[in-house]
Coordinates of C-alpha atoms and ligand atoms in Angstrom, one line a residue:
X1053 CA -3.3 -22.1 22.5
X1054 CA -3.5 -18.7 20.9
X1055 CA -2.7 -15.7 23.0
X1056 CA -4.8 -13.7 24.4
X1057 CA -5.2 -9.7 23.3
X1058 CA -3.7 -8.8 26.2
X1059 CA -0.5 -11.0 26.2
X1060 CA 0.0 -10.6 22.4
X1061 CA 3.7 -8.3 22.1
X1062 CA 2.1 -7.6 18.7
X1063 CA -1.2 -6.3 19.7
X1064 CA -0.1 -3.8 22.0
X1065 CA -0.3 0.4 21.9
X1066 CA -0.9 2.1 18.7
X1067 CA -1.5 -1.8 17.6
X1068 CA -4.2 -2.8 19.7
X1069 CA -7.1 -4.1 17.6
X1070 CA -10.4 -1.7 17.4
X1071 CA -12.9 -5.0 17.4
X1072 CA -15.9 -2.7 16.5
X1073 CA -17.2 -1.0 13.5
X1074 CA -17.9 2.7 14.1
X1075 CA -20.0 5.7 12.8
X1076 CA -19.3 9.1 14.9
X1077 CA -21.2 11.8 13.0
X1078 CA -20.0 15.8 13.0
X1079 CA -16.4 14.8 14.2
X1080 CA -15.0 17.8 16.7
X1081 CA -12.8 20.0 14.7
X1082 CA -10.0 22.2 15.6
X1083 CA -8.9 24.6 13.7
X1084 CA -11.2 24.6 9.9
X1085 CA -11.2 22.5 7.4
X1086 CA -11.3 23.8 4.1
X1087 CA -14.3 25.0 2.3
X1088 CA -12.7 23.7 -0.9
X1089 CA -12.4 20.0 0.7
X1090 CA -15.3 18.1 -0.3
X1091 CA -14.8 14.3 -0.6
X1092 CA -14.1 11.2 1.2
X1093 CA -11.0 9.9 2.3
X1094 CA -11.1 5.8 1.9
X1095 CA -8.7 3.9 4.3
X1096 CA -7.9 0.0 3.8
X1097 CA -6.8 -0.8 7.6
X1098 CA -5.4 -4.1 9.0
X1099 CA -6.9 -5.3 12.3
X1100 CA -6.8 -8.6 13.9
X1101 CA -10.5 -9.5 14.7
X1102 CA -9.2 -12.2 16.9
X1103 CA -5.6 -12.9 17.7
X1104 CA -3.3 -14.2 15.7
X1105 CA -2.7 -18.3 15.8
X1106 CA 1.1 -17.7 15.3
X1107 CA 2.6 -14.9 17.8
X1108 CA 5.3 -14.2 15.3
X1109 CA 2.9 -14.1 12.5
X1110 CA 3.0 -11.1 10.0
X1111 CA 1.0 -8.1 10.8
X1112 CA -0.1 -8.2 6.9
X1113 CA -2.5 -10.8 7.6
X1114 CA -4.5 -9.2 9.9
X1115 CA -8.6 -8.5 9.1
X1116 CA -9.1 -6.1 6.3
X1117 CA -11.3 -3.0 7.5
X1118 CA -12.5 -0.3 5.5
X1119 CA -12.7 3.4 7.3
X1120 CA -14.3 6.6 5.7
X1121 CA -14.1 10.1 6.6
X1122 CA -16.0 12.3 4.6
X1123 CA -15.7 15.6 4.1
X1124 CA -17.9 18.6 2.7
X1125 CA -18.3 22.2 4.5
X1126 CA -15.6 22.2 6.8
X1127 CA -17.3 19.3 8.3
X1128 CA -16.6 15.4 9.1
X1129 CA -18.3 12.1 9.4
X1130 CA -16.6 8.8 10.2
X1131 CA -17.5 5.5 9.5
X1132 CA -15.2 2.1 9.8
X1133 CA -16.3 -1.4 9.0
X1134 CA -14.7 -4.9 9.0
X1135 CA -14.3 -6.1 5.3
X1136 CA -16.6 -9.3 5.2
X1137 CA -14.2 -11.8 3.6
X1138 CA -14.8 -15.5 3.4
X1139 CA -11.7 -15.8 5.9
X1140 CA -13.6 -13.3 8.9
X1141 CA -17.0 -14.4 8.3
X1142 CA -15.6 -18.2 8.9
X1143 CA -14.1 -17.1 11.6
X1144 CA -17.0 -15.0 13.6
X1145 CA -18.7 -18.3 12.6
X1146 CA -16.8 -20.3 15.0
X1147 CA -15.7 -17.5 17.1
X1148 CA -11.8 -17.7 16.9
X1149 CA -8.8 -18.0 14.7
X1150 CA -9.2 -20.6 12.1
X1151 CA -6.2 -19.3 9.9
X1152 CA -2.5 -19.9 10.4
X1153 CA 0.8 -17.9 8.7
X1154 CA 0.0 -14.8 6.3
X1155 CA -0.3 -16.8 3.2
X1156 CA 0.5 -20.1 4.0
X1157 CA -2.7 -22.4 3.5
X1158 CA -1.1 -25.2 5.2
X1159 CA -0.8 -23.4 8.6
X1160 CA -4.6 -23.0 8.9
X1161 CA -6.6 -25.2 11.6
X1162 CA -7.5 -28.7 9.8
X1163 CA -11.1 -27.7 9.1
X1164 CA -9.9 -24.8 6.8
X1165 CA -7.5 -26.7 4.9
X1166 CA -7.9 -27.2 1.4
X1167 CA -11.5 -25.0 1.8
X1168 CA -9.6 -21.7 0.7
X1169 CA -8.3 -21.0 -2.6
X1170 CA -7.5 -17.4 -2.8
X1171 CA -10.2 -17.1 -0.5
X1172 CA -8.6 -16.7 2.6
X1173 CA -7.3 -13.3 1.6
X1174 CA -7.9 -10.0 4.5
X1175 CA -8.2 -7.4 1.6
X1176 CA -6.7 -5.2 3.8
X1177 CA -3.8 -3.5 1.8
X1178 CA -5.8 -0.7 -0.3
X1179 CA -9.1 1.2 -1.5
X1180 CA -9.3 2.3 -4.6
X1181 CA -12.2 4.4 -6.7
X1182 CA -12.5 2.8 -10.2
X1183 CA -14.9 2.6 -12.9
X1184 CA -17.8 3.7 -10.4
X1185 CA -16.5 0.9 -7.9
X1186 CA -15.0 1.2 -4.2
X1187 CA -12.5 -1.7 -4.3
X1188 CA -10.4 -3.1 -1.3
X1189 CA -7.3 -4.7 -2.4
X1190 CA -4.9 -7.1 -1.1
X1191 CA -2.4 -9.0 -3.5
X1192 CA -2.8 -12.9 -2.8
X1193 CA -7.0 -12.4 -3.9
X1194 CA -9.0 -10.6 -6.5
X1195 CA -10.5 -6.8 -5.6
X1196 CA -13.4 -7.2 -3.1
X1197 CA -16.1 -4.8 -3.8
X1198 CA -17.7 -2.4 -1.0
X1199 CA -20.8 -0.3 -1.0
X1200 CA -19.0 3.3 -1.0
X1201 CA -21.8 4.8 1.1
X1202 CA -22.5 2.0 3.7
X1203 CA -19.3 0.5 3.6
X1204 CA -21.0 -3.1 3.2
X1205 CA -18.9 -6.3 1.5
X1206 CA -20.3 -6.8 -1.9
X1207 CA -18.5 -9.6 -2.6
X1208 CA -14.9 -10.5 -5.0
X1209 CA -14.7 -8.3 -8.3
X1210 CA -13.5 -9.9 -11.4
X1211 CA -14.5 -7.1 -14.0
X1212 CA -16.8 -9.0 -15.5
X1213 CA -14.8 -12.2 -16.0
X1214 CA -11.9 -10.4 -18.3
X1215 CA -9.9 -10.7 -15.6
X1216 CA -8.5 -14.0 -15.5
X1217 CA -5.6 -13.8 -12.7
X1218 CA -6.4 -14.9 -9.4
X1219 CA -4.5 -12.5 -7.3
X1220 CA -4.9 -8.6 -7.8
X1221 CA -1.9 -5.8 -6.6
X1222 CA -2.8 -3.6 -4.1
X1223 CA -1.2 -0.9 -6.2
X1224 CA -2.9 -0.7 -9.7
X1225 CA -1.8 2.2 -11.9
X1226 CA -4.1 4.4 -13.4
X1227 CA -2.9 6.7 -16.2
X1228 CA -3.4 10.4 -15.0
X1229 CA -4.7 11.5 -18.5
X1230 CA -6.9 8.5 -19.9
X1231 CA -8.0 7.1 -17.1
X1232 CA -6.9 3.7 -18.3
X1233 CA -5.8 1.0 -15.7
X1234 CA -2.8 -0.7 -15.9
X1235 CA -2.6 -3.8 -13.0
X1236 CA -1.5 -7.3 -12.3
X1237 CA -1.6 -10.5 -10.3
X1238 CA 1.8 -12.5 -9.5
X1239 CA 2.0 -15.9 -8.4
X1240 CA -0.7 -15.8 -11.0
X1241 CA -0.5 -20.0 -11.8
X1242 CA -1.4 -20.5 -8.0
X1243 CA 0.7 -20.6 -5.0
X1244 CA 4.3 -19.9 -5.3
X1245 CA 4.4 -19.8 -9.1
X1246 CA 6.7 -17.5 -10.8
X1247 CA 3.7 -16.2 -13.4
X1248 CA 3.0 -12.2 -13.4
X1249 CA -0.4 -11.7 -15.5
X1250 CA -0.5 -7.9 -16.7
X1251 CA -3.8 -6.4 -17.7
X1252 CA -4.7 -3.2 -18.9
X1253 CA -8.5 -2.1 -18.3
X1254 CA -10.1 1.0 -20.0
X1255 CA -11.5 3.6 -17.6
X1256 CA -15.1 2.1 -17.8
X1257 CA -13.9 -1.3 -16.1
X1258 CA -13.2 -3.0 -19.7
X1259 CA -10.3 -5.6 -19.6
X1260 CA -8.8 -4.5 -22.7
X1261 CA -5.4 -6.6 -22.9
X1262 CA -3.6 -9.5 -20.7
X1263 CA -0.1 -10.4 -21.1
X1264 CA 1.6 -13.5 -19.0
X1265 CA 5.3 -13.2 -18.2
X1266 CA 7.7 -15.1 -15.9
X1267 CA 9.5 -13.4 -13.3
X1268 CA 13.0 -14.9 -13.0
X1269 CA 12.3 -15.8 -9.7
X1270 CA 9.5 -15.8 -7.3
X1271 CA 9.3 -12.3 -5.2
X1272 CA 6.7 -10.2 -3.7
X1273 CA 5.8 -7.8 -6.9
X1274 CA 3.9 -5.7 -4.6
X1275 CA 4.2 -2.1 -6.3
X1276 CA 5.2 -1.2 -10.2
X1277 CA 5.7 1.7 -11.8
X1278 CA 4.7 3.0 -15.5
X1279 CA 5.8 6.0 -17.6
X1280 CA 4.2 6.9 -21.0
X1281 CA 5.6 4.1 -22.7
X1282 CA 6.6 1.2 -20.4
X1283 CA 5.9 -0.7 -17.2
X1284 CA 8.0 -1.7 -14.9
X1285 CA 8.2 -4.3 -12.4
X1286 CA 10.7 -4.8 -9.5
X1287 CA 11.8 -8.4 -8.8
X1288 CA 13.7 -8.7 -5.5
X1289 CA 15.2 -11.3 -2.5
X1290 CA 11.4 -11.2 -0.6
X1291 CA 11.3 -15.3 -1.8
X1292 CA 9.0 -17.9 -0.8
X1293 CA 8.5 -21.8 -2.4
X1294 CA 6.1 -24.7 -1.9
X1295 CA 8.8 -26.3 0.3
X1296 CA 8.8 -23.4 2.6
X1297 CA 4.9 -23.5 3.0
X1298 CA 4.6 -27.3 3.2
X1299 CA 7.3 -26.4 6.0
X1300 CA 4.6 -24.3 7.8
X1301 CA 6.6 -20.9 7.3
X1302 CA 5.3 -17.5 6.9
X1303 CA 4.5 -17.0 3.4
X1304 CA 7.6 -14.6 2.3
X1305 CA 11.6 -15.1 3.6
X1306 CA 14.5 -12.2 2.6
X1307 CA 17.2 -14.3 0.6
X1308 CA 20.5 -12.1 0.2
X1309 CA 21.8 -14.5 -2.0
X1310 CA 20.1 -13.5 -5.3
X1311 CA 20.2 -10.5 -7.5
X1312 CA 17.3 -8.0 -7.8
X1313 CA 15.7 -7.0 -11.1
X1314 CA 13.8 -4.4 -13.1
X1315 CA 11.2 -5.9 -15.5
X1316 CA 10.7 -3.4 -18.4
X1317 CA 7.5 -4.3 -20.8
X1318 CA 6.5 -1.8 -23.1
X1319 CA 2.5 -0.1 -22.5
X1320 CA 1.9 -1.6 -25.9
X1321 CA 4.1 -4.4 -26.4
X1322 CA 3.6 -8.3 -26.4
X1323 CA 4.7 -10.4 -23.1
X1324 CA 8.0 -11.5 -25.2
X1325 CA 8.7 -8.1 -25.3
X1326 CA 9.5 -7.6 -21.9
X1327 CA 13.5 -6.9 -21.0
X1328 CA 15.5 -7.5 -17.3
X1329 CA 17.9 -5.4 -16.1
X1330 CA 19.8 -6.8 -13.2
X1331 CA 21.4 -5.0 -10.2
X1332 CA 22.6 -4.9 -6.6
X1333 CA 20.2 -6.4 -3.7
X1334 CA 17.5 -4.0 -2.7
X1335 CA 13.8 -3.7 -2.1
X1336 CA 11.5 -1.9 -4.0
X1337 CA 8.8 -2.4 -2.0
X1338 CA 7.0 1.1 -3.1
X1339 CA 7.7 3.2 -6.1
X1340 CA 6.5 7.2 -6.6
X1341 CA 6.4 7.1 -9.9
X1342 CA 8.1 7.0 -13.4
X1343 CA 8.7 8.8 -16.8
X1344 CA 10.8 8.0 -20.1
X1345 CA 12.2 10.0 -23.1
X1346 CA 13.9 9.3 -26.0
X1347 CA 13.8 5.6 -24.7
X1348 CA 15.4 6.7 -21.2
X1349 CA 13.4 5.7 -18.3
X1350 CA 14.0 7.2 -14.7
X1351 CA 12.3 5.9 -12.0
X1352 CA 11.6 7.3 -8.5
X1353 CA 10.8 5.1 -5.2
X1354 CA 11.5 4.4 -1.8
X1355 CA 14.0 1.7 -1.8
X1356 CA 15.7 0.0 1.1
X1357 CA 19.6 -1.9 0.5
X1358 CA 17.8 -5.3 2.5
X1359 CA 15.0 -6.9 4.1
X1360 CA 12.5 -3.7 4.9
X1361 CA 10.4 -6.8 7.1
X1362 CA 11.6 -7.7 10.5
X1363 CA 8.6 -10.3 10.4
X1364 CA 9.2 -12.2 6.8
X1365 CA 13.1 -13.7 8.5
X1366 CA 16.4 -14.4 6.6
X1367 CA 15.9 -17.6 4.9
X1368 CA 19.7 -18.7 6.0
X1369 CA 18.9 -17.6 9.5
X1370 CA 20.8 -13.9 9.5
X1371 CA 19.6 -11.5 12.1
X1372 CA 17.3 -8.8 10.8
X1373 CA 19.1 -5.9 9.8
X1374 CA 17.8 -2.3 11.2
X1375 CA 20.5 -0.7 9.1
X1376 CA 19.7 -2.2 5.7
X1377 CA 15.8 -1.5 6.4
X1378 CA 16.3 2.1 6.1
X1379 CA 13.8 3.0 3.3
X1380 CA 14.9 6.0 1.2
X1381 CA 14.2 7.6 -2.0
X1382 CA 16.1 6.7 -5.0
X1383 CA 15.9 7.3 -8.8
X1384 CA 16.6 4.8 -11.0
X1385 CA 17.6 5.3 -15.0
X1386 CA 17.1 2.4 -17.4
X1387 CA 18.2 3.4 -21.2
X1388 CA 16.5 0.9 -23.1
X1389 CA 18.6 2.4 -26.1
X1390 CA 21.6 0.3 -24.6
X1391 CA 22.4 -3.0 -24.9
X1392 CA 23.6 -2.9 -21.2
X1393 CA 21.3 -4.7 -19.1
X1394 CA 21.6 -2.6 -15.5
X1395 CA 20.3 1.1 -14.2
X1396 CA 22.2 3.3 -12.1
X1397 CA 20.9 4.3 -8.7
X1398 CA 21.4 7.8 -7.7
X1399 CA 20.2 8.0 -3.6
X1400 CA 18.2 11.4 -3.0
X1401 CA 16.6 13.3 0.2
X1402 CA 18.5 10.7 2.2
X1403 CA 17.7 12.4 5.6
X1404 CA 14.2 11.8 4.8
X1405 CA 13.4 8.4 5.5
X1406 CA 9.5 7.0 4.6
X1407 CA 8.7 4.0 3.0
X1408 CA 5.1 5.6 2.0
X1409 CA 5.8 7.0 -1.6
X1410 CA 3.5 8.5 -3.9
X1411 CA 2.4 11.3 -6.4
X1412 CA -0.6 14.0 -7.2
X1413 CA -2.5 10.8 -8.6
X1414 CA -3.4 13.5 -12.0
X1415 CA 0.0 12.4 -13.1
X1416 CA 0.4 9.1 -12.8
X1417 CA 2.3 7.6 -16.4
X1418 CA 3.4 11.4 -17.6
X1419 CA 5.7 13.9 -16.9
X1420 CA 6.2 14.7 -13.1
X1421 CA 7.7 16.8 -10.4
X1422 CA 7.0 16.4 -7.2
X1423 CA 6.5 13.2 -4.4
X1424 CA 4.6 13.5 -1.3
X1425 CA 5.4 11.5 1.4
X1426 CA 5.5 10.7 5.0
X1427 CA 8.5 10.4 6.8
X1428 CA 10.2 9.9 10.0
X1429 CA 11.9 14.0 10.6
X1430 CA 14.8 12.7 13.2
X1431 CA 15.7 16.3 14.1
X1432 CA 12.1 16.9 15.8
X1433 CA 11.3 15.9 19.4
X1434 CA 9.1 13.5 20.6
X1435 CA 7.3 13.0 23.2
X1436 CA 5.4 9.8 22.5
X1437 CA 6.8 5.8 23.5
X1438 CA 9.3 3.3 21.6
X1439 CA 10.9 4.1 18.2
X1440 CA 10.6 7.6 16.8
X1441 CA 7.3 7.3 14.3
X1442 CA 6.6 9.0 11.0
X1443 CA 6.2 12.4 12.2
X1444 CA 6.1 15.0 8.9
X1445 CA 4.5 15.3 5.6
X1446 CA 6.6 16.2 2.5
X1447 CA 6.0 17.6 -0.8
X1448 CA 9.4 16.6 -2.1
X1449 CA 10.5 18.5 -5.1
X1450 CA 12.5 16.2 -7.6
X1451 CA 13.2 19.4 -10.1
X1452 CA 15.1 21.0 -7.7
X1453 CA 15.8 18.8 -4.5
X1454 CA 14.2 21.2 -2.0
X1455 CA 11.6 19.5 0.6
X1456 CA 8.4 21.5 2.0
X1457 CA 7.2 19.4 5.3
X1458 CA 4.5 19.4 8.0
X1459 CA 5.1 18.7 11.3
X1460 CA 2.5 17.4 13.2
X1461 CA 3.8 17.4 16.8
X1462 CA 5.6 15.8 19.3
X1463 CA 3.3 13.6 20.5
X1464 CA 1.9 12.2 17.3
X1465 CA 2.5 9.5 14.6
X1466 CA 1.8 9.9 11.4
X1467 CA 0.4 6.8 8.8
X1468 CA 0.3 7.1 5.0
X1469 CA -0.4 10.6 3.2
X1470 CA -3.3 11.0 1.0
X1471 CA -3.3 14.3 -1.5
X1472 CA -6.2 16.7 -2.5
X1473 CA -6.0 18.4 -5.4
X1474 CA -7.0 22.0 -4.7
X1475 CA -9.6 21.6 -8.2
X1476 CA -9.8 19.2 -10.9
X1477 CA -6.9 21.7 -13.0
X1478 CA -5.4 22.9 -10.2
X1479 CA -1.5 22.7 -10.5
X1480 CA 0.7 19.7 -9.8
X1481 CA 0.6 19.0 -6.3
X1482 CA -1.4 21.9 -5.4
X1483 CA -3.9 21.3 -2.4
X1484 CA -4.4 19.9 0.8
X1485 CA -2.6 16.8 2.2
X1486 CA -4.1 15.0 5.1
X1487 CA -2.7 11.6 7.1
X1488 CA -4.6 9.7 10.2
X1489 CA -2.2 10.0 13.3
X1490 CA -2.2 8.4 16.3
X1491 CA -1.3 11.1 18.9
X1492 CA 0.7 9.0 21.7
X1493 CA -0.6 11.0 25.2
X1494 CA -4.6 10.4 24.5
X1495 CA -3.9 7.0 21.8
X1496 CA -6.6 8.6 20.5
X1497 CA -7.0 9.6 16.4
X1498 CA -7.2 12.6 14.4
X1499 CA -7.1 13.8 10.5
X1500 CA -4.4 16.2 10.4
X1501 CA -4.9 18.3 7.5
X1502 CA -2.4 20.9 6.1
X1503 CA -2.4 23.5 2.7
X1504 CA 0.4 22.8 0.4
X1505 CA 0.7 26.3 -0.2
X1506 CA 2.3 26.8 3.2
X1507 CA 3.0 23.1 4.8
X1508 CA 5.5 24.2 7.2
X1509 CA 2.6 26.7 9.0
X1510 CA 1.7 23.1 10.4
X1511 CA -1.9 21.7 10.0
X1512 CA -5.1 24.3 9.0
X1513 CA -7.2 21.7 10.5
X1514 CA -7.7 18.5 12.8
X1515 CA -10.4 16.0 13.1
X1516 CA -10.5 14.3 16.3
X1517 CA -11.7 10.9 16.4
X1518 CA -12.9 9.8 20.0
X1519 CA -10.8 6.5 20.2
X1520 CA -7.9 5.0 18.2
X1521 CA -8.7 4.4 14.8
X1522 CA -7.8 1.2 12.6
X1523 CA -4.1 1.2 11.7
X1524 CA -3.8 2.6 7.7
X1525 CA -1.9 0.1 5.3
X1526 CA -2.9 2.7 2.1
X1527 CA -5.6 5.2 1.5
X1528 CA -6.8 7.5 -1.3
X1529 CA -8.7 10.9 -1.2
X1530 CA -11.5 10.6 -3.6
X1531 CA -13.0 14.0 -4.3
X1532 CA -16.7 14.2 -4.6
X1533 CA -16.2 15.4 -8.7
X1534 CA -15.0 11.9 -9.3
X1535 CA -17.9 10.1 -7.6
X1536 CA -20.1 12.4 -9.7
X1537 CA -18.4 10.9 -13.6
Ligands
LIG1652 C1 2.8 -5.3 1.7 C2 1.7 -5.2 2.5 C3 0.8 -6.3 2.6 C4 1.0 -7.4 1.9 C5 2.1 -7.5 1.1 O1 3.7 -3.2 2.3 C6 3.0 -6.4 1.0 C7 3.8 -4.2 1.7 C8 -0.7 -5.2 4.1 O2 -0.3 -6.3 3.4 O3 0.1 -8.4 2.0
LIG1653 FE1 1.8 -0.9 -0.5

C-alpha cells in the first residue's frame, strides 16, 4: 500500500505537495518592484500529485508543474498548473499512483508496463523560452510544449522531427550572441545506453547539426558547458545498468569506484573529434559556465568530491556521505594544446556553498565575469526548522574573487536564482535578481527581489503568495522584449 500524504517523511513541510493549480491576480506587494521589471518569471516545479509508490523514491520523479509570475508596473500575477504528461493524466485517470522508481519502467504497476517509452517522463526539471516556444524539460523525454499565456500542455516537441534523440537535457545552451542552441539527449539508444546525441539548433528552432558519441560509461549528463569553440560534457560515478532496473532499483546509484571525465568536442567538429580527459571522483552535476583561448579552456561549476544525492544510494552499500556532498564552486582548465589528458581543479568561494550555478544568460559561450548563485550563508541566523536552507543570493565575481550577497532573512529559504538584465545592453550582470522562498514561520511563499547595484541593501521588493508555492527545480526570467522577437 502507498502511504498516505500525511505519513509520507518525504512529503512533509516545505515539501508538502500543493495538489491544485492556482491563479491569484495583483499579488500583495511589500516594498516596490521595479518599474524597469517587466516580464515573466517561468518555474518548472516538482510536485507529487499523488504519493509516491516507493517511500524511498527520488524526489526527481515527482509531477512536473509549471508556475508563472508575471511582472509589468510594479505589479504581479501568479499562475501554476500541473504539466499534463502522459504519466499524470494516466494517473488522474485511475486516481492513484500507477508509476514506480524515478526512471525505472519496471517498477510501474503491471498495467503501465511496457505502455511507456519515454513517455512516463514528469517534465518537471526546467522551462525554457526558445524559438517562440515555452518548453518544460526533463532529461529521460523530449521538451513538452506549454501555452506561455495559459500555461496549458501542448503536447512533446520534436522541432519538427530534426531532432532525432529521444531524451532532451534540462539544461540546453544557448549562445549569448547568436542565439544558436547547443543541446543533447544521453542514454540516447534507449534505456541505460551509453549514447550522448549532440545537436545544434539555429535560433529559429532549425536542427542544424547531430553528432552521436559514446560516453565511456553510462552517467547522469545532466548539465554541460560550452565556450566559443568547444562543448564540454562531464561524465561522472551517478551509474545505473539494465541489471539494476530489471532489479527494481531507482534509476541512478553513486559508484566510487570509477574515474570521472570531461568530454571535450569542438562547436564545429565531427563526433570523432571529441577528446576525454580523466580525473579524480566528483560530481558535476551543474556548471556556470565556460570560455577558451588560445586552445585553453577554463571551466566554472559547482562541483561536489561524491554523491550530491542522499536518495540515488552507493551501489556497494556505503553510507551516504554529508561531507563529500558539499557542493562548491570550482574552475577547471583543460589545455587542449597538450597531449596530457587531465585538467587541474582550483576550489574557489569555498565558504559559499550552492549547488544552483549560473550566469547573466547574454553570455552564455563568450567571455565572462561574474556567477550568480544561491547559497546556504552559514554565518546568518535562522530561525526556520531542520538543516540550515539556502539563505542569500550572490553575484560572485570570478575577475576578482569578491562576492556581493542578499540576505533574505532568518526565517526564509531560498530556491534557485533567476537574473534580469536591467535592459537588453545593459552591463554584465547588471539588474535585478529574484528567487521564490519559502519563509518558515507562515510556510507561505514570496518573490524576493533585490537590485544588483546594491544586493547587500537586502530585497527592494517582495511578492507574497497566499500559500506555499510549488517547490522550484530551475527557472528562467524571460523579459517581455524577448517574447516580442
Ligand atoms: C537532476 C534533477 C532531475 C533529474 C535529474 O538536479 C537530475 C539534477 C528534477 O529532476 O531528473
Ligand atoms: Fe539542473
Amino acid at each position: 500500500m502507498a502511504l498516505s500524504y500525511a505519513e509520507h517523511p518525504a512529503l512533509q513541510g516545505d515539501f508538502e505537495p500543493s495538489r491544485f493549480n492556482a491563479s491569484v491576480f495583483d499579488c500583495e506587494v511589500v516594498g516596490e518592484i521595479p518599474a524597469g521589471l517587466d516580464g515573466t518569471f517561468y518555474r518548472a516545479c516538482a510536485e507529487w500529485f499523488y504519493p509516491p509508490k516507493f517511500p524511498d523514491d527520488s524526489p526527481f520523479a515527482a509531477d512536473g508543474m509549471v508556475t508563472a509570475l508575471r511582472i509589468a508596473d510594479g505589479c504581479c500575477d501568479f499562475t501554476s498548473r500541473f504539466i499534463e504528461t502522459p504519466r499524470y493524466l494516466a494517473n488522474r485517470e485511475a486516481r492513484r499512483q500507477l508509476f514506480g522508481y524515478y526512471r525505472n519502467p519496471f517498477t510501474h504497476e503491471p498495467e503501465m508496463q511496457g505502455k511507456f517509452n519515454n513517455l512516463d517522463t514528469a517534465s518537471n526539471t526546467n522551462v525554457i523560452w526558445f524559438a517562440g516556444r515555452l518548453l518544460a524539460l526533463k532529461e529521460d523525454a523530449l521538451p513538452m510544449e506549454m501555452d506561455p499565456d495559459t500555461l496549458e500542455t501542448k503536447g512533446f516537441f520534436d522541432f519538427g522531427g530534426g531532432y532525432k534523440a529521444p531524451t532532451f537535457t534540462a539544461h540546453p545552451k544557448v549562445d549569448g550572441r547568436t542565439g544558436e542552441m547547443i543541446t543533447y539527449g544521453y542514454e540516447a539508444e534507449g534505456l541505460a545506453s551509453n549514447a550522448i546525441w549532440i545537436y545544434t539548433v539555429d535560433a529559429d528552432g532549425t536542427v542544424t547539426s547531430e553528432r552521436r558519441i559514446a560516453a565511456p560509461y553510462l552517467s547522469m549528463v545532466h548539465d554541460i558547458a560550452i565556450s566559443q569553440n568547444y562543448i564540454m560534457i562531464p561524465v561522472y560515478g551517478m551509474v545505473s545498468s539494465m541489471e539494476r532496473l530489471r532489479e527494481g532499483k531507482v534509476h541512478w546509484g553513486w559508484d566510487t569506484t570509477v574515474p570521472s571525465h570531461i568530454g571535450v568536442l569542438p562547436r564545429n567538429g565531427d563526433a570523432s573529434d571529441i577528446r576525454w580527459f580523466d580525473g579524480p571522483q566528483m560530481a558535476m552535476v551543474h556548471t556556470f559556465a565556460a570560455t577558451d583561448r588560445d586552445g585553453v579552456i577554463t571551466l566554472d561549476a559547482a562541483v561536489s568530491d561524491g554523491n550530491p544525492f542522499p536518495f540515488f544510494p552507493d551501489v556497494h552499500g556505503k553510507p551516504f556521505d554529508p561531507a563529500a556532498a558539499r557542493t562548491t564552486v570550482r574552475r577547471y582548465t583543460i589545455d587542449m594544446n597538450s597531449r596530457d589528458a587531465g585538467w587541474r581543479e582550483e576550489p574557489r568561494f569555498q565558504d559559499k556553498p550552492g549547488a544552483l550555478s549560473r550566469i547573466d544568460d547574454r553570455f552564455m559561450g563568450h567571455d565572462f565575469r561574474y556567477g550568480l548563485m544561491s547559497f546556504s550563508d552559514e554565518f546568518q541566523a535562522f530561525t526556520g526548522t531542520g538543516r540550515r536552507p539556502t539563505n542569500s543570493l550572490g553575484r560572485f565575481d570570478f575577475a576578482t574573487g569578491e562576492v556581493e550577497t542578499m540576505f533574505a532573512g532568518p526565517e526564509f529559504g531560498l530556491q534557485e536564482i533567476a537574473f534580469a538584465p536591467r535592459s537588453p545592453d545593459a552591463a554584465e550582470a547588471d539588474g535585478w535578481v529574484m528567487a521564490l522562498a519559502t519563509n518558515y514561520e507562515t510556510m507561505k511563499s514570496e518573490l524576493v527581489i533585490g537590485d544588483t547595484a546594491d544586493l547587500a541593501a537586502g530585497p527592494v521588493a517582495r511578492v507574497r503568495l497566499p500559500f506555499k508555492a510549488p517547490q522550484q527545480i530551475h527557472g528562467n526570467w524571460v523579459p517581455a522584449w524577448s517574447r516580442n522577437t
